[in-house]
CSV table of C-alpha atoms in Angstrom, one decimal:
chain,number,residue,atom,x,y,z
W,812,UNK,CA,0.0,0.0,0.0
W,813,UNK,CA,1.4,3.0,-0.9
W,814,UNK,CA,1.0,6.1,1.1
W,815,UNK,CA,2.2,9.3,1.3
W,816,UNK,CA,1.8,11.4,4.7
W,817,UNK,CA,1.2,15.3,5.4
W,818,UNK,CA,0.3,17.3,8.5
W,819,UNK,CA,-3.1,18.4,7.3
W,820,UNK,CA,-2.8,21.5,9.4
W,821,UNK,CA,-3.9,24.0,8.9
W,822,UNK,CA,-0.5,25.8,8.9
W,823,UNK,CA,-1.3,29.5,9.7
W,824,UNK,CA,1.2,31.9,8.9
W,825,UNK,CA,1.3,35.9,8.5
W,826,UNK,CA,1.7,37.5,5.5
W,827,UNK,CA,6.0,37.8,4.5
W,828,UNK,CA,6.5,34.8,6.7
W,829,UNK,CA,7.8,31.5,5.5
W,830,UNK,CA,5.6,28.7,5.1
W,831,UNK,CA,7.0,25.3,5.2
W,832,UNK,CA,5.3,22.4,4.2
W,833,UNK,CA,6.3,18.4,4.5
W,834,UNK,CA,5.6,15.1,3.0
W,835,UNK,CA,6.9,11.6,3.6
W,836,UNK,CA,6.0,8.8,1.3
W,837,UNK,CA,6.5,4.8,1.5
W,838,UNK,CA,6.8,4.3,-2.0
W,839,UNK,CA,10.9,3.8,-2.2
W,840,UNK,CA,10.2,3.4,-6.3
W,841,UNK,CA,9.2,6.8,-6.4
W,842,UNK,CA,11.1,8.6,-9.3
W,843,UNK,CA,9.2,12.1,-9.8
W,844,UNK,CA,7.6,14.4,-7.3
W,845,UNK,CA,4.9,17.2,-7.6
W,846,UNK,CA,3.5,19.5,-5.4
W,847,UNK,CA,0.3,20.9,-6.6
W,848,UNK,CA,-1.8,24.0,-5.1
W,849,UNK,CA,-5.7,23.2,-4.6
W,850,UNK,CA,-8.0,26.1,-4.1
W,851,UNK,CA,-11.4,25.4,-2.2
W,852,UNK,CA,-14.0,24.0,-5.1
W,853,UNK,CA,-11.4,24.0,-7.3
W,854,UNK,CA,-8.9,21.0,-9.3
W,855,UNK,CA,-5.0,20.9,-8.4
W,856,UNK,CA,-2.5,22.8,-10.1
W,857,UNK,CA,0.7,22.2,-10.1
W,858,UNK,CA,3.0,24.5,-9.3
W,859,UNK,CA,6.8,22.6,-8.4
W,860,UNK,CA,8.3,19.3,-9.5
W,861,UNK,CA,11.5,18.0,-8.2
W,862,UNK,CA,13.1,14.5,-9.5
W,863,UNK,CA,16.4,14.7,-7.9
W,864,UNK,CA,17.9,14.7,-4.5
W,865,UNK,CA,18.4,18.6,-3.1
W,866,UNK,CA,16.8,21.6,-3.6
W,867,UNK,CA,14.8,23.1,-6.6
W,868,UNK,CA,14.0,26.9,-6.2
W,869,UNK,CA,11.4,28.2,-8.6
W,870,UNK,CA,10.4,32.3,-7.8
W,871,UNK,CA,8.9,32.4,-4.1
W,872,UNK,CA,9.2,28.3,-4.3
W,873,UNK,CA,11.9,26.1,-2.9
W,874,UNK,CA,11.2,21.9,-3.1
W,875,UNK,CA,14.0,20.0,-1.1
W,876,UNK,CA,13.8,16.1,-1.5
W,877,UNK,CA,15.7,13.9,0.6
W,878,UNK,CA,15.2,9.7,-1.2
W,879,UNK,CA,17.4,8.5,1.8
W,880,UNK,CA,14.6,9.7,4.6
W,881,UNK,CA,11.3,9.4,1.5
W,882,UNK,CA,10.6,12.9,2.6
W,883,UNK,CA,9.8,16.0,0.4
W,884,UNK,CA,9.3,19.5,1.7
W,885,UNK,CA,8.1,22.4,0.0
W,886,UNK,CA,9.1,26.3,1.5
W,887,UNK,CA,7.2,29.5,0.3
W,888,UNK,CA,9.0,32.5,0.6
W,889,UNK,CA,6.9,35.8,1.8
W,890,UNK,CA,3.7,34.2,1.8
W,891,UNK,CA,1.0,36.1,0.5
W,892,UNK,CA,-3.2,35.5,1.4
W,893,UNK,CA,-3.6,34.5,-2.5
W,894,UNK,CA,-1.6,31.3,-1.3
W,895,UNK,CA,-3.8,30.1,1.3
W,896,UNK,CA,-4.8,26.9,-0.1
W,897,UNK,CA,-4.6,23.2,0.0
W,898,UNK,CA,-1.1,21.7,-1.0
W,899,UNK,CA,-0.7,18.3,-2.0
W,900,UNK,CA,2.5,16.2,-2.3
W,901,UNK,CA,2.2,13.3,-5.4
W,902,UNK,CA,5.3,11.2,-5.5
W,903,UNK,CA,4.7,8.9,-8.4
W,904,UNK,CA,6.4,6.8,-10.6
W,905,UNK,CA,7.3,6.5,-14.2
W,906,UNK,CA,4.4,5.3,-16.3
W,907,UNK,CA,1.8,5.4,-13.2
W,908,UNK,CA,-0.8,7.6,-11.7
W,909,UNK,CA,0.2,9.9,-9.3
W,910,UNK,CA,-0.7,9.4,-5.7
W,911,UNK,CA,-1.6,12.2,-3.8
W,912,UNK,CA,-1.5,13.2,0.2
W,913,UNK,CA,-4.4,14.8,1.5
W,914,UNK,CA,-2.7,18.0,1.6
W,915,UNK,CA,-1.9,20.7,4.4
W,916,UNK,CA,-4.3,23.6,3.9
W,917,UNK,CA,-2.0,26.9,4.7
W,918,UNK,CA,-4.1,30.3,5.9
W,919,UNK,CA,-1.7,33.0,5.3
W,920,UNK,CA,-3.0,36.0,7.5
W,921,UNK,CA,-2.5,39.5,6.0
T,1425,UNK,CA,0.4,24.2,-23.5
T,1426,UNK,CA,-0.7,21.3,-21.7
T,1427,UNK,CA,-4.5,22.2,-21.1
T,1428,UNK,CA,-7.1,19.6,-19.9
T,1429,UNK,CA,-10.8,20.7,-20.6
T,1430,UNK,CA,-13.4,18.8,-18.6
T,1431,UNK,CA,-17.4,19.1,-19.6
T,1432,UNK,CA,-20.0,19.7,-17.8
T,1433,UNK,CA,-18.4,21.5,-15.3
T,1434,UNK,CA,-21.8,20.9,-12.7
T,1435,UNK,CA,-24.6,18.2,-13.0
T,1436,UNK,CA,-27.1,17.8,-11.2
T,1437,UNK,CA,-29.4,14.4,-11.6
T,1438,UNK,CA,-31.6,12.3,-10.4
T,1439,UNK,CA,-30.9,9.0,-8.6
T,1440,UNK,CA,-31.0,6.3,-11.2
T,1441,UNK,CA,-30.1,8.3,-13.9
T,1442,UNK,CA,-26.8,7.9,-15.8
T,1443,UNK,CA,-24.4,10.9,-16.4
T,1444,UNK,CA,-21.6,11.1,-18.8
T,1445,UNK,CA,-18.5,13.5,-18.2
T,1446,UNK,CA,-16.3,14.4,-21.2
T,1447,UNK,CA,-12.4,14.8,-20.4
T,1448,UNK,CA,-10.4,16.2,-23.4
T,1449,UNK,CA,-6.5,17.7,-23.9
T,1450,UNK,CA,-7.1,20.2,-25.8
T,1451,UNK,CA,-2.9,20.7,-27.2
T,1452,UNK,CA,-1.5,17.8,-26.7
T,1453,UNK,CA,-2.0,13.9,-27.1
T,1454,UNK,CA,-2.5,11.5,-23.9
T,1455,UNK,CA,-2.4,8.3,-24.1
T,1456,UNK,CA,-2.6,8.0,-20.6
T,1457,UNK,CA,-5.8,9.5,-19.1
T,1458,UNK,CA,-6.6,9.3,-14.9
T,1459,UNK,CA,-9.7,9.4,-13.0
T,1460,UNK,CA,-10.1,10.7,-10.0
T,1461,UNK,CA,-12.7,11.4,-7.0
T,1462,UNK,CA,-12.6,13.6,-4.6
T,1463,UNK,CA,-15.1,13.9,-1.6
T,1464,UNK,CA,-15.4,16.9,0.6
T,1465,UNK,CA,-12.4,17.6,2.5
T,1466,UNK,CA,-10.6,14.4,1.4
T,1467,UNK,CA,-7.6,13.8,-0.9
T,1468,UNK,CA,-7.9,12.6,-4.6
T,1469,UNK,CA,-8.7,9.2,-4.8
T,1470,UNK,CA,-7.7,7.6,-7.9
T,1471,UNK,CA,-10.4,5.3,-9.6
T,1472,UNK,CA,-8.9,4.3,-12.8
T,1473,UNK,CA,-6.1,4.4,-15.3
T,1474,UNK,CA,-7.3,4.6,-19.4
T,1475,UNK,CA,-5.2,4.1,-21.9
T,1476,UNK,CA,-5.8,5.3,-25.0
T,1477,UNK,CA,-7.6,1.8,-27.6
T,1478,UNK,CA,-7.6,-0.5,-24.2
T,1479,UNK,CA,-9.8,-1.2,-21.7
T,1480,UNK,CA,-9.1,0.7,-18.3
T,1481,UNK,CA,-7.4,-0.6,-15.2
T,1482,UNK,CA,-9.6,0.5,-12.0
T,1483,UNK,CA,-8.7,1.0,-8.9
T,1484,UNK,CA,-9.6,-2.0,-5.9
T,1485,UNK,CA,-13.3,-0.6,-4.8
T,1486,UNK,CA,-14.2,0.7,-7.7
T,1487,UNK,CA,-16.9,-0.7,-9.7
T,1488,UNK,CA,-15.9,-1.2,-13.2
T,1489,UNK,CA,-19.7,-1.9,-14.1
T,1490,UNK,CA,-21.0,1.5,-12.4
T,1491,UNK,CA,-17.9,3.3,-13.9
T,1492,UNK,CA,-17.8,2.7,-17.3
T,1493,UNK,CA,-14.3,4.5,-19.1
T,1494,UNK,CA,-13.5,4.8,-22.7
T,1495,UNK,CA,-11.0,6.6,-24.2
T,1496,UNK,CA,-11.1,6.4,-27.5
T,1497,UNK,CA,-9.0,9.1,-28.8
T,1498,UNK,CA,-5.7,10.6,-27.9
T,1499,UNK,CA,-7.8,13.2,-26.7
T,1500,UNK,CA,-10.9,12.4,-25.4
T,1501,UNK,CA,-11.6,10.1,-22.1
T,1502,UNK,CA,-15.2,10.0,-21.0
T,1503,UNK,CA,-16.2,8.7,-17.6
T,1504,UNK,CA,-20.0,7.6,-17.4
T,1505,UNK,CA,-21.6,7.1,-13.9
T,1506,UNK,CA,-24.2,4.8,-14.8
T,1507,UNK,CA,-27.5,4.4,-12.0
T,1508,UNK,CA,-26.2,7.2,-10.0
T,1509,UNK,CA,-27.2,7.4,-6.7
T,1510,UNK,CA,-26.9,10.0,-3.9
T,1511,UNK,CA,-23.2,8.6,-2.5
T,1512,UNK,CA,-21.9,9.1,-6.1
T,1513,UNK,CA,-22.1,12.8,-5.5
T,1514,UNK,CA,-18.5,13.8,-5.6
T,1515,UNK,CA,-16.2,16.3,-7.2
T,1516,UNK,CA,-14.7,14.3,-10.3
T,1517,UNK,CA,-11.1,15.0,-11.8
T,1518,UNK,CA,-9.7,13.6,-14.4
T,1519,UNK,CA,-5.8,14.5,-15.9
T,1520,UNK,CA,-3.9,13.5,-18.5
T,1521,UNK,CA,-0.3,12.4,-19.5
T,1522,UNK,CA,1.7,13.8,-22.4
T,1523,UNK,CA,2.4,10.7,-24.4
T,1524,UNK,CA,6.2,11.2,-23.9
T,1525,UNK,CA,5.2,11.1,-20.1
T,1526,UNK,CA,8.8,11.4,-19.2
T,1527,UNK,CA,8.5,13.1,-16.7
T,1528,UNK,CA,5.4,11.9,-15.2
T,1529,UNK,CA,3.4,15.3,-15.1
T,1530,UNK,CA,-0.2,15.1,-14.7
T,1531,UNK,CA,-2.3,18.2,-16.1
T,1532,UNK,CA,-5.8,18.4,-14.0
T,1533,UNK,CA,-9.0,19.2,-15.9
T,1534,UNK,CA,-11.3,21.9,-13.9
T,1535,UNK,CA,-13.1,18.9,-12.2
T,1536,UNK,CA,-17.0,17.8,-12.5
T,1537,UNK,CA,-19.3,18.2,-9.3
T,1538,UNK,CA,-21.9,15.8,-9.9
T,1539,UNK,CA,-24.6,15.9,-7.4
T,1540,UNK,CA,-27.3,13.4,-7.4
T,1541,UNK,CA,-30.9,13.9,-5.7
């Protein structure tokens, strides 16, 4: 059974602040990993993938993945309210579905 | 590039009734088409795999008979919920695969809130 684990929160953080958000998953086949961004009522969008150990910084995004520990974090730099949402972590393989968390919903306080 | 259209967008039905959603990528081809349900406040669950000319690999719980997939293009999956009754009311997603699929990216169609009375 594969599963993948977040803190469904929610995180609450002011506005400028950091947000940090984490993910292990059980699935050591894992190859590719997507955070997506899901607004109430809405379907995910994804807004970071990261296939390789380290860190991938994309604008106010930063994905670190550690394979050794099957964890997968994603940081947001000076959060702002528009990014109060649900985040969910899909590791997946090559050639199957993704297989999502049930997300940490962030409230970002102005 | 790499848009997923999804039709209707909202249906509401009676129980018994059958309802047909529409999943299409609009610029690119996908042979790889994924259905997903999503209850409130829960994470996506995925119901089935469709691969473009085969039958569809579903998910264990998920009725094959009540969930009938075809995708019959590189561009068009349709889901039909057939004898819907009131716990099939669900938000429904479906994404698609480039057919390089490389890198594993799934593109989300809007989503389908089917509501049955």
């Amino acid at each position: 059974q594969k599963e993948v684990e977040q803190n469904s929160g929610p995180l609450s953080v002011p506005e400028g602040a950091i947000a940090s958000l984490n993910c292990t998953y059980s699935d050591r086949g894992s190859q590719s990993f997507f955070w997506y961004r899901q607004y109430s009522g809405k379907s995910p969008e994804l807004i970071m993938s990261i296939y390789s150990n380290g860190d991938k910084e994309d604008g106010r995004f930063t994905a670190q993945l550690n394979k050794a520990s099957q964890y997968v974090s994603l940081l947001i730099r000076d959060s702002q309210p528009s990014d109060s949402a649900t985040y969910l972590c899909a590791p997946g393989r090559a050639g199957t579905a993704l297989i999502f968390g049930k997300g940490t919903t962030l409230s970002v306080s102005s | 590039g790499a848009v997923v259209s999804q039709h209707p967008s909202r249906v509401i039905c009676k129980s018994g009734t059958s309802v047909k959603i529409e999943c299409r990528s609009l610029d690119f081809q996908a042979t790889t088409m994924f259905w997903y349900r999503q209850f409130p406040k829960q994470s996506l669950m995925l119901m089935a795999t469709s691969n473009e000319g085969s039958k569809a690999t579903y998910e264990q719980g998920v009725e094959k008979d009540k969930f009938l997939i075809n995708h019959a293009s590189l561009t068009l999956s349709t889901l039909t919920v057939t004898s819907a009754h009131p716990e099939d009311s669900s938000f429904y997603i479906c994404s698609a695969r480039t057919a390089s699929g490389g890198d594993n990216e799934q593109f989300f169609g809007p989503g389908t809130r089917l509501t049955v009375l």
